[in-house]
Amino acid sequence: SQTIHQWPATLVQPVGSPLSLECTVEGTSNPNLYWYRQAAGRGLQLLFYSVGIGQISSEVPQNLSASRPQDRQFILSSKKLLLSDSGFYLCAWRGANEQYFGPGTRLTVT
Amino acid sequence: RKEVEQDPGPFNVPEGATVAFNCTYSNSASQSFFWYRQDCRKEPKLLMSVYSSGNEDGRFTAQLNRASQYISLLIRDSKLSDSATYLCVVNDYKLSFGAGTTVTVRA
């Protein structure tokens, strides 16, 4: 069965610091992968999706970037965090139509 | 207009009660629909897909009304463990998530 791993689970970072969040998927090959952010009390906002190695589509302009260096690895990065980057970051892969989420990273920017 | 809208609730119900809530969507061409459940500080998990003819999964019943562009979720015989936020998800070319409806079941 497929499994998604994300780390770290929680992170507290100061404004202006860099960010790197990692997501890996097991049990499937060439998955469509997604990064979402969920702010407190808000819905999920799609940030990036990838259909293959090196292929990244951005849904919203922001100071975040994503990379897919390997088939089952998806990385979310920032060079300088903003307070507004705080939130719950979720990686997901897509099945037939539905999506399955990793456990998430809770980021607090101070 | 938001792509997917939900009543945020909260719906506070006693154990054993029936609770139902809707979700409206804006794109009439949307193809598939889902309900996800999200527990506090956890990732969303797929609860059930929503089929055109309506479908049941145990105590949960989902309905789709294409003419009025809404889907619904009904929970019968509520359990304490049903307390969660329920996310409505609509698939056109991508998945669009509602902000969720919070349900609290009390003893």
Coordinates of N, CA and C in Angstrom, one line a residue:
Chain A
S1 N 0.8 -1.2 0.0 CA 0.0 0.0 0.0 C 0.9 1.3 0.0
Q2 N 0.3 2.4 -0.4 CA 1.0 3.6 -0.5 C 1.1 4.3 0.8
T3 N 2.3 4.9 1.1 CA 2.5 5.7 2.3 C 3.2 7.0 2.0
I4 N 2.8 8.0 2.6 CA 3.4 9.3 2.5 C 4.1 9.7 3.8
H5 N 5.3 10.1 3.7 CA 6.1 10.6 4.8 C 6.4 12.1 4.7
Q6 N 6.3 12.8 5.8 CA 6.6 14.2 5.8 C 7.5 14.5 7.0
W7 N 8.5 15.3 6.8 CA 9.2 15.8 8.0 C 9.8 17.2 7.7
P8 N 10.0 17.9 8.8 CA 9.7 17.6 10.2 C 8.2 17.6 10.4
A9 N 7.7 17.1 11.6 CA 6.3 17.2 12.0 C 5.9 18.6 12.4
T10 N 6.8 19.2 13.1 CA 6.6 20.6 13.6 C 7.9 21.4 13.4
L11 N 7.7 22.7 13.2 CA 8.8 23.6 13.0 C 8.5 25.0 13.4
V12 N 9.4 25.6 14.1 CA 9.3 27.0 14.5 C 10.5 27.7 14.0
Q13 N 10.2 28.7 13.1 CA 11.3 29.4 12.4 C 11.1 30.9 12.5
P14 N 12.2 31.6 12.6 CA 12.1 33.1 12.7 C 11.8 33.7 11.3
V15 N 11.2 34.8 11.2 CA 11.0 35.5 10.0 C 12.4 35.7 9.3
G16 N 12.4 35.5 8.0 CA 13.6 35.7 7.2 C 14.5 34.5 7.1
S17 N 14.2 33.5 7.8 CA 15.0 32.3 7.8 C 14.5 31.4 6.6
P18 N 15.4 30.5 6.1 CA 15.0 29.6 5.0 C 14.2 28.4 5.5
L19 N 13.6 27.7 4.5 CA 12.7 26.6 4.8 C 12.9 25.5 3.9
S20 N 12.9 24.3 4.4 CA 12.9 23.1 3.5 C 12.0 22.0 4.2
L21 N 11.0 21.7 3.5 CA 10.1 20.6 3.9 C 10.1 19.5 2.9
E22 N 10.2 18.3 3.4 CA 10.4 17.1 2.5 C 9.2 16.2 2.6
C23 N 8.9 15.6 1.5 CA 7.8 14.6 1.4 C 8.3 13.5 0.5
T24 N 8.1 12.3 1.0 CA 8.4 11.1 0.2 C 7.2 10.1 0.2
V25 N 7.1 9.5 -0.9 CA 6.0 8.5 -1.1 C 6.5 7.1 -1.3
E26 N 5.9 6.2 -0.7 CA 6.3 4.8 -0.9 C 5.1 4.0 -1.5
G27 N 5.5 3.0 -2.3 CA 4.4 2.1 -2.7 C 3.8 2.4 -4.1
T28 N 4.3 3.4 -4.7 CA 3.8 3.8 -6.0 C 4.9 4.4 -6.9
S29 N 4.7 4.4 -8.2 CA 5.7 5.0 -9.0 C 5.1 6.1 -9.9
N30 N 5.9 7.1 -10.2 CA 5.4 8.3 -10.9 C 4.1 8.9 -10.4
P31 N 4.0 9.1 -9.2 CA 2.7 9.7 -8.6 C 2.6 11.2 -9.0
N32 N 1.4 11.7 -9.1 CA 1.1 13.1 -9.1 C 1.2 13.5 -7.6
L33 N 2.0 14.6 -7.4 CA 2.2 15.0 -6.0 C 1.8 16.5 -5.8
Y34 N 1.4 16.8 -4.6 CA 0.8 18.1 -4.4 C 1.3 18.6 -3.0
W35 N 1.5 20.0 -3.0 CA 1.7 20.7 -1.7 C 0.5 21.6 -1.5
Y36 N -0.1 21.5 -0.2 CA -1.1 22.3 0.2 C -0.7 23.0 1.5
R37 N -1.4 24.2 1.7 CA -1.2 24.9 3.0 C -2.6 25.1 3.6
Q38 N -2.7 24.8 4.8 CA -4.0 25.1 5.5 C -3.7 26.1 6.7
A39 N -4.2 27.3 6.5 CA -4.0 28.3 7.6 C -5.1 28.0 8.7
A40 N -4.9 28.5 9.9 CA -5.8 28.2 11.0 C -7.3 28.6 10.6
G41 N -8.2 27.6 10.7 CA -9.6 27.9 10.4 C -9.9 28.1 8.9
R42 N -9.0 27.8 8.1 CA -9.2 28.0 6.6 C -9.2 26.7 5.9
G43 N -9.6 26.8 4.6 CA -9.5 25.6 3.8 C -8.1 25.3 3.2
L44 N -8.0 24.2 2.5 CA -6.7 23.9 2.0 C -6.5 24.7 0.7
Q45 N -5.3 25.3 0.6 CA -4.9 26.1 -0.5 C -3.8 25.3 -1.3
L46 N -4.1 25.0 -2.5 CA -3.1 24.3 -3.3 C -1.9 25.2 -3.7
L47 N -0.7 24.8 -3.4 CA 0.5 25.6 -3.6 C 1.2 25.2 -4.9
F48 N 1.5 23.9 -5.0 CA 2.2 23.4 -6.1 C 1.7 22.0 -6.4
Y49 N 1.9 21.6 -7.7 CA 1.7 20.2 -8.0 C 2.7 19.7 -9.0
S50 N 3.0 18.4 -9.1 CA 4.0 17.9 -10.0 C 3.5 16.6 -10.6
V51 N 3.7 16.5 -11.9 CA 3.3 15.2 -12.5 C 4.5 14.3 -12.8
G52 N 5.7 14.8 -12.5 CA 6.9 14.0 -12.8 C 8.2 14.8 -12.3
I53 N 9.3 14.1 -12.4 CA 10.6 14.6 -12.0 C 10.8 15.9 -12.7
G54 N 11.2 17.0 -12.0 CA 11.5 18.2 -12.5 C 10.4 19.1 -13.0
Q55 N 9.1 18.5 -12.9 CA 8.0 19.2 -13.4 C 7.2 19.8 -12.3
I56 N 7.1 21.1 -12.2 CA 6.4 21.8 -11.1 C 5.5 22.8 -11.7
S57 N 4.3 22.8 -11.2 CA 3.3 23.9 -11.5 C 2.9 24.6 -10.3
S58 N 2.9 25.9 -10.3 CA 2.6 26.8 -9.2 C 1.2 27.3 -9.3
E59 N 0.4 27.2 -8.3 CA -0.9 27.6 -8.3 C -1.1 29.1 -7.9
V60 N -0.3 29.5 -7.0 CA -0.4 30.9 -6.4 C 0.9 31.5 -6.3
P61 N 1.0 32.8 -6.6 CA 2.3 33.5 -6.5 C 2.6 33.7 -5.0
Q62 N 3.9 33.5 -4.6 CA 4.3 33.5 -3.2 C 5.8 33.4 -3.2
N63 N 6.3 33.4 -1.9 CA 7.7 33.3 -1.8 C 8.2 31.9 -1.5
L64 N 7.4 30.9 -1.9 CA 7.7 29.5 -1.7 C 8.1 29.0 -3.1
S65 N 8.8 27.9 -3.1 CA 9.2 27.2 -4.3 C 9.1 25.7 -4.0
A66 N 9.0 24.9 -5.1 CA 9.0 23.4 -4.9 C 9.9 22.8 -5.9
S67 N 10.4 21.6 -5.6 CA 11.2 20.9 -6.5 C 10.9 19.4 -6.3
R68 N 11.2 18.7 -7.4 CA 11.0 17.2 -7.4 C 12.2 16.6 -8.0
P69 N 13.2 16.4 -7.1 CA 14.5 15.8 -7.6 C 14.4 14.3 -7.9
Q70 N 13.5 13.6 -7.3 CA 13.3 12.2 -7.6 C 11.9 11.9 -7.8
D71 N 11.6 10.7 -8.3 CA 10.2 10.3 -8.6 C 9.3 10.4 -7.4
R72 N 9.8 10.0 -6.3 CA 8.9 9.9 -5.1 C 9.3 10.9 -4.0
Q73 N 10.0 12.0 -4.4 CA 10.4 13.0 -3.5 C 9.9 14.4 -3.9
F74 N 9.3 15.1 -3.0 CA 8.8 16.4 -3.3 C 9.2 17.4 -2.2
I75 N 9.8 18.5 -2.6 CA 10.4 19.4 -1.5 C 9.8 20.8 -1.7
L76 N 9.4 21.3 -0.6 CA 8.9 22.7 -0.5 C 10.0 23.6 0.2
S77 N 10.3 24.7 -0.4 CA 11.3 25.5 0.1 C 11.0 27.0 0.1
S78 N 11.7 27.7 0.9 CA 11.6 29.2 0.9 C 13.0 29.7 1.2
K79 N 13.4 30.9 0.6 CA 14.7 31.5 1.0 C 14.5 32.4 2.2
K80 N 13.3 33.0 2.3 CA 13.1 33.9 3.5 C 11.6 33.8 3.9
L81 N 11.4 33.3 5.0 CA 10.0 33.1 5.5 C 9.4 34.4 5.9
L82 N 8.1 34.5 5.7 CA 7.2 35.6 6.2 C 6.3 35.1 7.3
L83 N 5.8 36.0 8.1 CA 4.9 35.6 9.2 C 3.7 34.9 8.5
S84 N 3.2 35.3 7.4 CA 2.1 34.8 6.7 C 2.3 33.3 6.2
D85 N 3.5 32.9 6.3 CA 3.8 31.5 5.8 C 3.4 30.5 6.9
S86 N 3.1 30.9 8.1 CA 2.7 30.0 9.1 C 1.5 29.2 8.7
G87 N 1.4 27.9 9.0 CA 0.3 27.1 8.6 C 0.6 25.6 8.7
F88 N -0.3 24.8 8.3 CA -0.2 23.4 8.3 C 0.1 23.0 6.8
Y89 N 1.3 22.4 6.5 CA 1.6 22.1 5.2 C 1.4 20.6 4.9
L90 N 0.7 20.3 3.9 CA 0.3 18.9 3.6 C 0.8 18.5 2.2
C91 N 1.4 17.4 2.2 CA 1.8 16.8 0.9 C 0.8 15.7 0.6
A92 N 0.4 15.6 -0.7 CA -0.6 14.6 -1.1 C -0.2 13.9 -2.4
W93 N -0.7 12.7 -2.6 CA -0.5 12.1 -3.9 C -1.9 11.7 -4.4
R94 N -2.1 11.6 -5.7 CA -3.4 11.4 -6.3 C -3.6 10.0 -6.7
G95 N -4.7 9.4 -6.2 CA -5.1 8.1 -6.7 C -5.9 8.2 -8.0
A96 N -6.9 7.4 -8.2 CA -7.7 7.5 -9.4 C -8.4 8.9 -9.6
N97 N -9.0 9.4 -8.6 CA -9.6 10.7 -8.5 C -9.3 11.4 -7.2
E98 N -9.3 10.6 -6.2 CA -9.2 11.2 -4.8 C -7.7 11.4 -4.5
Q99 N -7.4 12.1 -3.4 CA -6.1 12.4 -3.0 C -5.9 11.8 -1.6
Y100 N -4.6 11.4 -1.3 CA -4.2 10.9 0.0 C -3.2 11.8 0.6
F101 N -3.3 12.1 1.8 CA -2.4 13.1 2.4 C -1.4 12.5 3.4
G102 N -0.2 13.2 3.4 CA 0.7 12.8 4.5 C 0.3 13.4 5.8
P103 N 1.1 13.2 6.8 CA 0.7 13.6 8.2 C 0.9 15.1 8.4
G104 N 1.6 15.8 7.5 CA 1.7 17.2 7.6 C 2.8 17.8 8.4
T105 N 3.2 19.0 8.1 CA 4.2 19.7 8.9 C 3.5 21.0 9.4
R106 N 3.6 21.2 10.7 CA 3.0 22.4 11.3 C 4.1 23.4 11.5
L107 N 4.0 24.5 10.7 CA 5.1 25.6 10.7 C 4.6 26.8 11.4
T108 N 5.3 27.3 12.3 CA 5.1 28.6 13.0 C 6.2 29.5 12.7
V109 N 5.9 30.6 12.1 CA 7.0 31.6 11.8 C 6.8 32.7 12.9
T110 N 7.9 33.0 13.6 CA 7.8 33.9 14.7 C 8.6 35.2 14.4
Chain B
R1 N -17.1 34.6 -6.0 CA -17.7 33.4 -5.4 C -16.7 32.3 -5.2
K2 N -16.7 31.7 -4.0 CA -15.8 30.6 -3.8 C -16.2 29.4 -4.6
E3 N -15.2 28.6 -4.9 CA -15.5 27.4 -5.7 C -16.3 26.4 -4.9
V4 N -16.0 26.2 -3.7 CA -16.7 25.3 -2.8 C -17.0 26.0 -1.5
E5 N -18.3 26.0 -1.1 CA -18.7 26.7 0.1 C -19.4 25.7 1.1
Q6 N -19.0 25.9 2.4 CA -19.6 25.0 3.4 C -20.0 25.9 4.6
D7 N -21.1 25.5 5.2 CA -21.4 26.1 6.5 C -20.4 25.6 7.5
P8 N -19.7 26.6 8.2 CA -18.6 26.1 9.1 C -19.1 25.5 10.3
G9 N -20.4 25.7 10.7 CA -20.9 25.1 11.9 C -20.4 26.0 13.1
P10 N -20.2 25.5 14.3 CA -20.2 24.0 14.5 C -21.7 23.5 14.7
F11 N -21.8 22.2 14.4 CA -23.0 21.5 14.7 C -22.8 20.7 15.9
N12 N -23.5 21.1 17.0 CA -23.4 20.4 18.3 C -24.6 19.5 18.4
V13 N -24.3 18.2 18.5 CA -25.5 17.2 18.6 C -25.2 16.2 19.6
P14 N -26.3 15.6 20.2 CA -26.1 14.6 21.2 C -25.8 13.3 20.6
E15 N -25.2 12.4 21.3 CA -25.0 11.0 20.8 C -26.3 10.4 20.3
G16 N -26.3 9.7 19.2 CA -27.5 9.1 18.7 C -28.3 9.9 17.8
A17 N -28.0 11.2 17.7 CA -28.8 12.1 16.9 C -28.3 11.9 15.4
T18 N -29.2 12.5 14.5 CA -28.8 12.6 13.1 C -28.4 14.0 12.8
V19 N -27.3 14.2 12.1 CA -26.9 15.5 11.7 C -26.6 15.5 10.2
A20 N -27.0 16.6 9.5 CA -26.8 16.6 8.1 C -26.3 18.1 7.7
F21 N -25.5 18.2 6.7 CA -25.1 19.5 6.2 C -24.7 19.4 4.7
N22 N -24.7 20.6 4.1 CA -24.5 20.6 2.7 C -23.2 21.4 2.3
C23 N -22.9 21.3 1.1 CA -21.8 22.0 0.5 C -22.2 22.4 -0.9
T24 N -22.0 23.6 -1.3 CA -22.3 24.1 -2.6 C -21.1 24.3 -3.5
Y25 N -21.2 24.1 -4.8 CA -20.0 24.3 -5.6 C -20.4 25.1 -6.8
S26 N -19.4 25.8 -7.4 CA -19.8 26.8 -8.4 C -19.6 26.3 -9.8
N27 N -18.8 25.3 -10.1 CA -18.5 24.8 -11.4 C -19.5 23.7 -11.8
S28 N -20.4 24.0 -12.7 CA -21.4 23.0 -13.1 C -20.8 21.8 -13.8
A29 N -19.6 22.0 -14.3 CA -18.9 20.9 -15.0 C -18.1 20.0 -14.1
S30 N -18.1 20.2 -12.8 CA -17.4 19.4 -11.9 C -17.8 17.9 -12.1
Q31 N -16.8 17.0 -12.0 CA -17.0 15.6 -12.4 C -17.2 14.7 -11.2
S32 N -16.4 14.9 -10.2 CA -16.5 14.0 -9.0 C -16.4 14.7 -7.7
F33 N -16.9 14.1 -6.7 CA -17.1 14.7 -5.4 C -16.8 13.8 -4.3
F34 N -16.3 14.4 -3.2 CA -15.8 13.6 -2.1 C -16.1 14.3 -0.7
W35 N -16.2 13.5 0.3 CA -16.2 14.0 1.7 C -14.9 13.5 2.3
Y36 N -14.2 14.4 3.0 CA -13.0 14.0 3.8 C -13.4 14.4 5.2
R37 N -12.7 13.7 6.1 CA -12.8 14.0 7.5 C -11.4 14.4 8.0
Q38 N -11.4 15.5 8.8 CA -10.2 16.0 9.4 C -10.3 16.1 10.9
D39 N -9.5 15.4 11.6 CA -9.5 15.5 13.1 C -8.5 16.6 13.4
C40 N -8.7 17.2 14.6 CA -7.9 18.3 15.1 C -6.4 18.1 14.9
R41 N -5.8 19.0 14.2 CA -4.3 19.0 14.0 C -3.8 17.7 13.3
K42 N -4.7 17.1 12.5 CA -4.3 15.9 11.7 C -4.6 16.2 10.2
E43 N -4.1 15.3 9.4 CA -4.3 15.4 8.0 C -5.7 15.0 7.6
P44 N -6.3 15.5 6.5 CA -7.6 15.1 6.0 C -7.5 13.6 5.6
K45 N -8.6 12.9 5.8 CA -8.6 11.5 5.3 C -10.0 11.3 4.6
L46 N -9.9 10.5 3.5 CA -11.0 10.3 2.7 C -12.1 9.5 3.5
L47 N -13.3 10.1 3.5 CA -14.4 9.5 4.2 C -15.2 8.7 3.1
M48 N -15.6 9.3 2.1 CA -16.3 8.6 1.0 C -16.4 9.4 -0.2
S49 N -16.6 8.8 -1.3 CA -16.9 9.4 -2.6 C -18.4 9.7 -2.6
V50 N -18.8 10.6 -3.5 CA -20.2 10.9 -3.7 C -20.6 10.5 -5.1
Y51 N -21.5 9.6 -5.2 CA -22.0 9.1 -6.5 C -23.3 9.8 -6.9
S52 N -23.5 9.9 -8.2 CA -24.7 10.6 -8.7 C -26.0 10.1 -8.1
S53 N -26.1 8.8 -7.9 CA -27.3 8.2 -7.4 C -27.4 8.3 -5.9
G54 N -26.4 8.8 -5.2 CA -26.3 8.8 -3.8 C -25.8 7.5 -3.3
N55 N -25.1 7.5 -2.1 CA -24.5 6.3 -1.6 C -24.4 6.3 -0.1
E56 N -24.4 5.1 0.4 CA -24.3 5.0 1.9 C -23.0 4.2 2.2
D57 N -22.5 4.5 3.4 CA -21.4 3.8 3.9 C -21.6 3.7 5.4
G58 N -22.3 2.6 5.8 CA -22.6 2.5 7.3 C -23.6 3.6 7.7
R59 N -23.2 4.4 8.6 CA -24.1 5.4 9.1 C -24.0 6.7 8.3
F60 N -23.2 6.7 7.3 CA -23.0 7.9 6.5 C -23.7 7.8 5.2
T61 N -24.4 8.9 4.8 CA -25.1 8.9 3.5 C -24.7 10.2 2.8
A62 N -24.3 10.0 1.5 CA -23.9 11.2 0.7 C -24.9 11.3 -0.4
Q63 N -25.2 12.5 -0.8 CA -26.1 12.8 -1.9 C -25.5 13.9 -2.8
L64 N -25.8 13.8 -4.0 CA -25.4 14.8 -5.0 C -26.6 15.4 -5.7
N65 N -26.7 16.7 -5.8 CA -27.8 17.4 -6.5 C -27.2 18.2 -7.5
R66 N -27.1 17.7 -8.8 CA -26.4 18.5 -9.8 C -27.2 19.7 -10.2
A67 N -28.5 19.6 -10.2 CA -29.3 20.8 -10.7 C -29.1 22.0 -9.8
S68 N -29.0 21.7 -8.5 CA -28.8 22.8 -7.5 C -27.3 23.0 -7.1
Q69 N -26.5 22.1 -7.6 CA -25.0 22.2 -7.4 C -24.7 22.1 -5.9
Y70 N -25.1 21.1 -5.3 CA -24.7 20.9 -3.9 C -24.6 19.4 -3.6
I71 N -23.8 19.1 -2.6 CA -23.7 17.7 -2.1 C -24.0 17.8 -0.6
S72 N -24.4 16.7 -0.1 CA -24.8 16.6 1.3 C -24.2 15.4 2.0
L73 N -24.0 15.5 3.3 CA -23.6 14.4 4.1 C -24.5 14.3 5.3
L74 N -25.0 13.1 5.5 CA -25.9 12.8 6.7 C -25.2 11.7 7.5
I75 N -25.2 12.0 8.8 CA -24.6 11.0 9.8 C -25.8 10.6 10.7
R76 N -26.1 9.3 10.7 CA -27.1 8.7 11.5 C -26.5 8.2 12.8
D77 N -27.3 8.2 13.9 CA -26.8 7.5 15.1 C -25.4 8.0 15.5
S78 N -25.3 9.3 15.6 CA -23.9 9.9 15.9 C -23.2 9.3 17.1
K79 N -21.9 9.1 16.9 CA -21.0 8.7 17.9 C -20.1 9.8 18.3
L80 N -19.6 9.7 19.5 CA -18.6 10.7 20.0 C -17.4 10.7 19.0
S81 N -17.1 9.6 18.5 CA -15.9 9.6 17.6 C -16.2 10.2 16.2
D82 N -17.4 10.6 16.0 CA -17.7 11.3 14.7 C -17.4 12.8 14.8
S83 N -17.0 13.3 16.0 CA -16.6 14.7 16.2 C -15.4 14.9 15.3
A84 N -15.5 15.9 14.4 CA -14.4 16.2 13.5 C -14.9 17.3 12.6
T85 N -14.0 17.7 11.7 CA -14.3 18.7 10.6 C -14.5 17.9 9.3
Y86 N -15.6 18.1 8.6 CA -15.8 17.4 7.4 C -15.6 18.3 6.2
L87 N -14.7 17.9 5.3 CA -14.4 18.8 4.2 C -15.1 18.3 2.9
C88 N -15.7 19.2 2.2 CA -16.3 18.9 0.9 C -15.2 19.1 -0.1
V89 N -15.1 18.2 -1.1 CA -14.1 18.3 -2.1 C -14.7 18.0 -3.5
V90 N -14.4 18.9 -4.4 CA -15.0 18.9 -5.7 C -13.9 18.8 -6.8
N91 N -14.0 17.9 -7.7 CA -13.0 17.7 -8.7 C -13.5 18.2 -10.1
D92 N -12.8 19.3 -10.6 CA -13.0 19.6 -12.0 C -11.7 19.3 -12.7
Y93 N -10.8 20.2 -12.9 CA -9.5 19.9 -13.4 C -8.5 19.7 -12.3
K94 N -8.9 20.1 -11.1 CA -8.2 20.0 -9.9 C -9.1 19.8 -8.7
L95 N -8.6 19.4 -7.6 CA -9.5 19.2 -6.4 C -9.6 20.6 -5.7
S96 N -10.8 21.0 -5.4 CA -11.1 22.2 -4.7 C -11.7 21.8 -3.3
F97 N -11.2 22.3 -2.3 CA -11.6 21.9 -0.9 C -12.4 23.0 -0.3
G98 N -13.5 22.6 0.4 CA -14.2 23.6 1.2 C -13.4 23.8 2.5
A99 N -13.8 24.8 3.3 CA -13.1 25.1 4.5 C -13.5 24.2 5.6
G100 N -14.6 23.4 5.4 CA -15.0 22.4 6.4 C -16.2 22.8 7.3
T101 N -16.9 21.8 7.7 CA -18.0 21.9 8.6 C -17.6 21.1 9.9
T102 N -17.6 21.8 11.0 CA -17.3 21.2 12.3 C -18.5 20.5 13.0
V103 N -18.3 19.3 13.3 CA -19.4 18.6 14.0 C -18.8 18.1 15.4
T104 N -19.6 18.4 16.4 CA -19.2 18.0 17.8 C -20.4 17.2 18.3
V105 N -20.1 15.9 18.7 CA -21.0 15.0 19.2 C -20.8 15.0 20.7
R106 N -21.8 15.3 21.5 CA -21.7 15.3 23.0 C -22.4 14.1 23.6
A107 N -21.8 13.7 24.8 CA -22.4 12.5 25.5 C -23.7 12.9 26.1

